[in-house]
Amino acid sequence: MNQPLRAAMSAVPELDDTQFLRWQSLLEERTGMCLASQRRSFLQTSLGLRMREVGCDSYEQYYERITAGPSGAIEWTTLVDRLTVQETRFFRDPDAFAFVEQYVQQKATELGADETLEFWSVGCSSGEEAYSLAMVGERFLTPAGKRYAVTGTDISTIVLRKARAGRYLPRALQWVPQAYAAIGFKPQQAGEPLQINDELRQRSCFSQVNILNLAACPLQSQHVIYCQNVLIYFRRWRRREILNVLAERLAPGGILVIGLGEMVDYQHPLLEQIHSSRVSAFVRKKTNSEGESARR
């Protein structure tokens, strides 16, 4: 930690039990995320740094500021960006992406000439996951003359701006499989930022969505819903609610991919679980009519 930051943090007041519970409740009420007690120091640091930036001397004063009127709503947006941004990288789960690749290759032979394969990255952060999905589409669908589109959603406006820009540090390339490097990025000189290819950016869009308001999200008939490393921040009952909404947004035959262990023993009448020790995924059953499974 550098000297100025160390000096700033030394003046941050201790976040006691009462204040921690108060801020924990506010975060869960507004975003659905449940901040575990083990992350109290993270919350104290994040609040403390922001309080110094805006000139608040106590958690009570900052709480009143953030919950009052239009200016409080603006400040809340800034704080949420600090509290919810999570680590991400390209092709973060190779096994899950191998499963998506297999599905997309199959769809490349099934899609009609007027159909578009829809990808949805839920909790897309700064865009690496969404663009990884776009690279899969570009690799297997474009040569077959088929179309694809990617939508990335997140609650943080800051990371969404980064995703739209499509610019990344050169070291991010170390996570990209060799087969995708030329597909995903423009040629670069040594030391220059990575820039996502125009073709992928044109087929990708990013939108702010609070996962508590998924029911109001207009996305429907998605072929691939990728929701990894998102559910772990929510209580079990809310995870089930989120998955129920996502199940309804899948196209018949579409796949829902979540993180291993994020929701054990989840069942839904529209979904069939993929039995694998390496991937946690579900397929929406094909139906003749709503609620009636098609005969195979």
Short mmCIF file of C-alpha atoms in Angstrom, two decimals:
data_model
loop_
_atom_site.label_atom_id
_atom_site.label_comp_id
_atom_site.label_asym_id
_atom_site.label_seq_id
_atom_site.Cartn_x
_atom_site.Cartn_y
_atom_site.Cartn_z
CA MET A 1 0.00 0.00 0.00
CA ASN A 2 1.48 3.40 -0.95
CA GLN A 3 2.04 6.12 1.68
CA PRO A 4 -0.88 8.45 0.74
CA LEU A 5 -3.34 5.56 0.70
CA ARG A 6 -2.00 4.22 4.00
CA ALA A 7 -2.39 7.65 5.56
CA ALA A 8 -5.94 7.96 4.23
CA MET A 9 -6.98 4.56 5.56
CA SER A 10 -5.51 5.26 8.99
CA ALA A 11 -8.19 7.93 9.43
CA VAL A 12 -11.10 5.66 8.48
CA PRO A 13 -13.33 4.99 11.52
CA GLU A 14 -13.95 1.42 12.62
CA LEU A 15 -17.09 -0.14 11.14
CA ASP A 16 -18.83 -1.57 14.21
CA ASP A 17 -21.45 -4.35 14.23
CA THR A 18 -24.41 -1.97 14.09
CA GLN A 19 -23.06 -0.01 11.14
CA PHE A 20 -21.98 -3.13 9.28
CA LEU A 21 -25.47 -4.63 9.56
CA ARG A 22 -27.01 -1.35 8.44
CA TRP A 23 -24.88 -1.12 5.30
CA GLN A 24 -25.17 -4.83 4.65
CA SER A 25 -28.98 -4.52 4.75
CA LEU A 26 -28.98 -1.51 2.41
CA LEU A 27 -26.81 -3.29 -0.14
CA GLU A 28 -28.99 -6.41 -0.08
CA GLU A 29 -32.21 -4.40 -0.23
CA ARG A 30 -31.11 -2.46 -3.31
CA THR A 31 -29.01 -5.01 -5.21
CA GLY A 32 -29.87 -8.40 -3.70
CA MET A 33 -26.20 -9.04 -2.89
CA CYS A 34 -25.49 -10.37 0.59
CA LEU A 35 -22.10 -9.19 1.85
CA ALA A 36 -20.67 -11.86 4.16
CA SER A 37 -19.31 -10.85 7.55
CA GLN A 38 -15.84 -11.94 6.39
CA ARG A 39 -15.90 -9.00 3.96
CA ARG A 40 -16.37 -6.35 6.64
CA SER A 41 -12.85 -5.00 6.05
CA PHE A 42 -13.60 -4.70 2.30
CA LEU A 43 -16.77 -2.74 3.08
CA GLN A 44 -14.97 -0.53 5.60
CA THR A 45 -12.20 0.25 3.11
CA SER A 46 -14.60 0.98 0.25
CA LEU A 47 -16.85 3.19 2.37
CA GLY A 48 -13.91 4.92 4.03
CA LEU A 49 -12.21 5.89 0.78
CA ARG A 50 -15.43 7.22 -0.70
CA MET A 51 -16.31 9.12 2.49
CA ARG A 52 -12.97 10.93 2.32
CA GLU A 53 -13.56 11.79 -1.34
CA VAL A 54 -16.93 13.44 -0.60
CA GLY A 55 -16.02 14.93 2.78
CA CYS A 56 -18.08 12.77 5.15
CA ASP A 57 -16.66 12.18 8.63
CA SER A 58 -18.86 9.30 9.80
CA TYR A 59 -20.75 6.30 8.43
CA GLU A 60 -23.96 7.82 9.80
CA GLN A 61 -23.42 11.05 7.86
CA TYR A 62 -22.60 9.17 4.66
CA TYR A 63 -25.62 6.87 5.08
CA GLU A 64 -27.92 9.89 5.38
CA ARG A 65 -26.32 11.44 2.32
CA ILE A 66 -26.69 8.33 0.20
CA THR A 67 -30.32 7.71 1.08
CA ALA A 68 -31.61 11.28 0.59
CA GLY A 69 -33.06 12.58 -2.66
CA PRO A 70 -31.74 12.64 -6.25
CA SER A 71 -28.18 13.49 -5.20
CA GLY A 72 -28.22 10.43 -2.94
CA ALA A 73 -29.25 8.25 -5.88
CA ILE A 74 -26.29 9.52 -7.90
CA GLU A 75 -23.90 8.88 -5.02
CA TRP A 76 -25.37 5.41 -4.53
CA THR A 77 -24.57 4.55 -8.16
CA THR A 78 -20.96 5.55 -7.57
CA LEU A 79 -20.70 3.45 -4.42
CA VAL A 80 -22.28 0.39 -6.07
CA ASP A 81 -19.58 0.55 -8.74
CA ARG A 82 -17.00 0.28 -5.95
CA LEU A 83 -18.74 -2.58 -4.13
CA THR A 84 -19.87 -4.87 -6.94
CA VAL A 85 -17.04 -4.97 -9.48
CA GLN A 86 -15.65 -8.52 -9.49
CA GLU A 87 -12.58 -10.12 -11.02
CA THR A 88 -13.07 -11.47 -14.53
CA ARG A 89 -11.04 -12.59 -17.52
CA PHE A 90 -11.44 -14.05 -21.00
CA PHE A 91 -12.54 -17.72 -21.17
CA ARG A 92 -12.46 -17.89 -17.37
CA ASP A 93 -13.91 -21.43 -17.19
CA PRO A 94 -12.47 -23.55 -20.04
CA ASP A 95 -14.79 -26.50 -19.36
CA ALA A 96 -17.89 -24.32 -19.51
CA PHE A 97 -16.73 -22.67 -22.72
CA ALA A 98 -15.99 -26.07 -24.26
CA PHE A 99 -19.61 -26.98 -23.51
CA VAL A 100 -20.80 -23.74 -25.15
CA GLU A 101 -18.60 -24.43 -28.17
CA GLN A 102 -20.16 -27.86 -28.61
CA TYR A 103 -23.64 -26.40 -28.42
CA VAL A 104 -22.86 -23.59 -30.88
CA GLN A 105 -21.35 -26.00 -33.39
CA GLN A 106 -24.55 -28.01 -33.28
CA LYS A 107 -26.70 -24.90 -33.70
CA ALA A 108 -24.62 -23.86 -36.71
CA THR A 109 -26.21 -26.76 -38.60
CA GLU A 110 -29.74 -26.12 -37.28
CA LEU A 111 -30.30 -22.36 -37.46
CA GLY A 112 -32.51 -21.14 -40.26
CA ALA A 113 -31.35 -18.47 -42.69
CA ASP A 114 -33.40 -15.80 -40.92
CA GLU A 115 -32.46 -16.84 -37.36
CA THR A 116 -29.90 -15.27 -35.03
CA LEU A 117 -28.24 -17.17 -32.19
CA GLU A 118 -28.62 -15.06 -29.05
CA PHE A 119 -26.02 -15.05 -26.24
CA TRP A 120 -26.64 -13.36 -22.87
CA SER A 121 -23.82 -12.73 -20.40
CA VAL A 122 -25.45 -12.04 -17.00
CA GLY A 123 -23.14 -10.02 -14.76
CA CYS A 124 -20.78 -9.30 -17.64
CA SER A 125 -18.53 -6.93 -15.67
CA SER A 126 -15.98 -5.26 -18.00
CA GLY A 127 -16.95 -7.41 -20.98
CA GLU A 128 -14.40 -10.22 -21.12
CA GLU A 129 -17.05 -12.92 -20.71
CA ALA A 130 -19.38 -11.39 -23.30
CA TYR A 131 -16.62 -11.01 -25.86
CA SER A 132 -15.48 -14.58 -25.19
CA LEU A 133 -18.98 -15.70 -26.17
CA ALA A 134 -18.80 -13.46 -29.24
CA MET A 135 -15.52 -15.11 -30.26
CA VAL A 136 -17.22 -18.51 -30.07
CA GLY A 137 -20.00 -17.22 -32.29
CA GLU A 138 -17.56 -15.68 -34.74
CA ARG A 139 -15.52 -18.88 -34.95
CA PHE A 140 -18.33 -21.36 -35.52
CA LEU A 141 -21.32 -19.41 -36.88
CA THR A 142 -19.93 -16.78 -39.24
CA PRO A 143 -18.10 -19.30 -41.50
CA ALA A 144 -21.39 -21.22 -41.74
CA GLY A 145 -23.20 -18.09 -42.88
CA LYS A 146 -25.16 -17.86 -39.61
CA ARG A 147 -25.71 -14.79 -37.42
CA TYR A 148 -25.23 -14.22 -33.71
CA ALA A 149 -25.72 -11.42 -31.19
CA VAL A 150 -24.35 -10.97 -27.66
CA THR A 151 -25.92 -8.98 -24.83
CA GLY A 152 -23.97 -8.23 -21.67
CA THR A 153 -25.75 -6.90 -18.58
CA ASP A 154 -24.40 -5.60 -15.29
CA ILE A 155 -25.41 -3.22 -12.51
CA SER A 156 -22.18 -1.20 -12.69
CA THR A 157 -22.10 1.65 -15.19
CA ILE A 158 -18.32 1.97 -14.89
CA VAL A 159 -17.58 -1.58 -16.04
CA LEU A 160 -20.18 -1.29 -18.80
CA ARG A 161 -18.33 1.70 -20.23
CA LYS A 162 -15.15 -0.40 -20.27
CA ALA A 163 -17.01 -3.24 -21.97
CA ARG A 164 -18.34 -0.96 -24.70
CA ALA A 165 -14.85 0.43 -25.34
CA GLY A 166 -13.48 -3.10 -25.79
CA ARG A 167 -9.93 -2.16 -24.78
CA TYR A 168 -7.88 -4.35 -22.44
CA LEU A 169 -4.38 -4.57 -21.03
CA PRO A 170 -1.98 -6.68 -23.13
CA ARG A 171 -1.63 -9.26 -20.33
CA ALA A 172 -5.31 -10.21 -20.77
CA LEU A 173 -4.25 -12.09 -23.90
CA GLN A 174 -2.65 -14.81 -21.77
CA TRP A 175 -6.13 -16.19 -20.97
CA VAL A 176 -7.26 -16.34 -24.61
CA PRO A 177 -6.84 -19.73 -26.36
CA GLN A 178 -4.64 -19.49 -29.43
CA ALA A 179 -7.53 -20.36 -31.74
CA TYR A 180 -9.31 -17.18 -30.69
CA ALA A 181 -6.52 -14.59 -30.54
CA ALA A 182 -6.76 -13.51 -34.18
CA ILE A 183 -10.57 -13.79 -34.15
CA GLY A 184 -11.03 -11.57 -31.13
CA PHE A 185 -8.52 -8.75 -31.42
CA LYS A 186 -7.08 -6.28 -33.85
CA PRO A 187 -3.36 -6.61 -34.60
CA GLN A 188 -1.32 -4.74 -31.99
CA GLN A 189 2.15 -3.35 -31.57
CA ALA A 190 4.16 -4.39 -28.51
CA GLY A 191 2.82 -2.70 -25.38
CA GLU A 192 -0.35 -1.39 -27.02
CA PRO A 193 -3.76 -2.13 -25.47
CA LEU A 194 -5.77 -5.01 -26.85
CA GLN A 195 -8.69 -3.84 -28.98
CA ILE A 196 -11.66 -6.10 -29.69
CA ASN A 197 -12.27 -6.58 -33.41
CA ASP A 198 -14.96 -4.37 -34.93
CA GLU A 199 -16.99 -7.38 -36.08
CA LEU A 200 -17.39 -8.59 -32.49
CA ARG A 201 -18.18 -5.13 -31.11
CA GLN A 202 -20.85 -4.63 -33.75
CA ARG A 203 -22.56 -7.83 -32.64
CA SER A 204 -22.28 -7.07 -28.92
CA CYS A 205 -24.30 -4.64 -26.81
CA PHE A 206 -24.15 -3.81 -23.11
CA SER A 207 -26.92 -2.61 -20.82
CA GLN A 208 -27.33 -1.78 -17.14
CA VAL A 209 -29.61 -4.27 -15.41
CA ASN A 210 -30.16 -4.76 -11.69
CA ILE A 211 -30.51 -8.50 -11.22
CA LEU A 212 -33.36 -7.83 -8.78
CA ASN A 213 -35.30 -6.43 -11.74
CA LEU A 214 -34.68 -9.29 -14.16
CA ALA A 215 -38.42 -9.76 -14.61
CA ALA A 216 -38.53 -6.36 -16.32
CA CYS A 217 -35.59 -7.15 -18.63
CA PRO A 218 -36.87 -7.40 -22.23
CA LEU A 219 -34.54 -10.21 -23.31
CA GLN A 220 -36.42 -13.31 -24.47
CA SER A 221 -35.72 -16.52 -26.41
CA GLN A 222 -32.02 -16.62 -25.60
CA HIS A 223 -30.05 -19.61 -26.92
CA VAL A 224 -27.16 -19.29 -24.44
CA ILE A 225 -27.51 -17.68 -21.01
CA TYR A 226 -24.13 -17.56 -19.27
CA CYS A 227 -24.43 -16.71 -15.57
CA GLN A 228 -21.23 -17.73 -13.82
CA ASN A 229 -19.78 -16.31 -10.59
CA VAL A 230 -22.92 -14.24 -10.02
CA LEU A 231 -25.22 -16.33 -7.85
CA ILE A 232 -22.63 -16.82 -5.10
CA TYR A 233 -23.30 -13.26 -3.88
CA PHE A 234 -26.99 -13.93 -3.20
CA ARG A 235 -28.96 -15.86 -0.62
CA ARG A 236 -30.16 -19.31 -1.68
CA TRP A 237 -33.82 -18.33 -2.01
CA ARG A 238 -32.90 -15.39 -4.24
CA ARG A 239 -30.64 -17.57 -6.38
CA ARG A 240 -33.66 -19.75 -7.08
CA GLU A 241 -35.73 -16.70 -8.04
CA ILE A 242 -33.02 -15.51 -10.43
CA LEU A 243 -32.69 -18.91 -12.08
CA ASN A 244 -36.46 -19.21 -12.44
CA VAL A 245 -36.55 -15.96 -14.42
CA LEU A 246 -33.58 -17.00 -16.57
CA ALA A 247 -35.22 -20.38 -17.32
CA GLU A 248 -38.22 -18.57 -18.75
CA ARG A 249 -35.97 -16.42 -20.96
CA LEU A 250 -34.37 -19.41 -22.70
CA ALA A 251 -35.41 -20.47 -26.17
CA PRO A 252 -36.55 -24.12 -26.43
CA GLY A 253 -33.34 -26.16 -26.65
CA GLY A 254 -31.30 -23.26 -25.25
CA ILE A 255 -28.70 -23.70 -22.53
CA LEU A 256 -28.21 -22.03 -19.14
CA VAL A 257 -24.66 -22.20 -17.74
CA ILE A 258 -23.89 -21.39 -14.10
CA GLY A 259 -20.86 -21.88 -11.87
CA LEU A 260 -20.08 -25.23 -10.26
CA GLY A 261 -21.60 -25.39 -6.80
CA GLU A 262 -23.50 -22.12 -7.17
CA MET A 263 -26.89 -23.84 -6.94
CA VAL A 264 -26.89 -27.53 -6.01
CA ASP A 265 -30.03 -29.62 -6.63
CA TYR A 266 -31.84 -26.85 -8.52
CA GLN A 267 -34.80 -28.10 -10.56
CA HIS A 268 -37.28 -26.38 -12.85
CA PRO A 269 -40.10 -27.91 -14.92
CA LEU A 270 -38.82 -26.21 -18.08
CA LEU A 271 -35.24 -27.41 -17.65
CA GLU A 272 -33.29 -30.61 -17.95
CA GLN A 273 -30.00 -30.74 -16.07
CA ILE A 274 -26.76 -31.67 -17.81
CA HIS A 275 -25.11 -34.38 -15.73
CA SER A 276 -21.43 -33.51 -15.60
CA SER A 277 -18.81 -33.15 -12.88
CA ARG A 278 -17.10 -30.34 -14.80
CA VAL A 279 -19.98 -28.12 -15.94
CA SER A 280 -23.16 -26.95 -14.22
CA ALA A 281 -25.69 -26.39 -17.00
CA PHE A 282 -29.30 -26.90 -18.02
CA VAL A 283 -31.16 -27.28 -21.31
CA ARG A 284 -34.63 -25.88 -21.83
CA LYS A 285 -36.92 -28.69 -22.90
CA LYS A 286 -38.41 -28.45 -26.36
CA THR A 287 -42.18 -28.18 -26.24
CA ASN A 288 -45.16 -28.54 -28.53
CA SER A 289 -47.06 -26.02 -26.43
CA GLU A 290 -46.49 -24.19 -23.17
CA GLY A 291 -45.84 -26.69 -20.39
CA GLU A 292 -46.07 -29.77 -22.59
CA SER A 293 -42.84 -31.60 -23.34
CA ALA A 294 -42.32 -32.66 -26.90
CA ARG A 295 -41.93 -36.33 -27.62
CA ARG A 296 -38.48 -37.31 -28.76
#
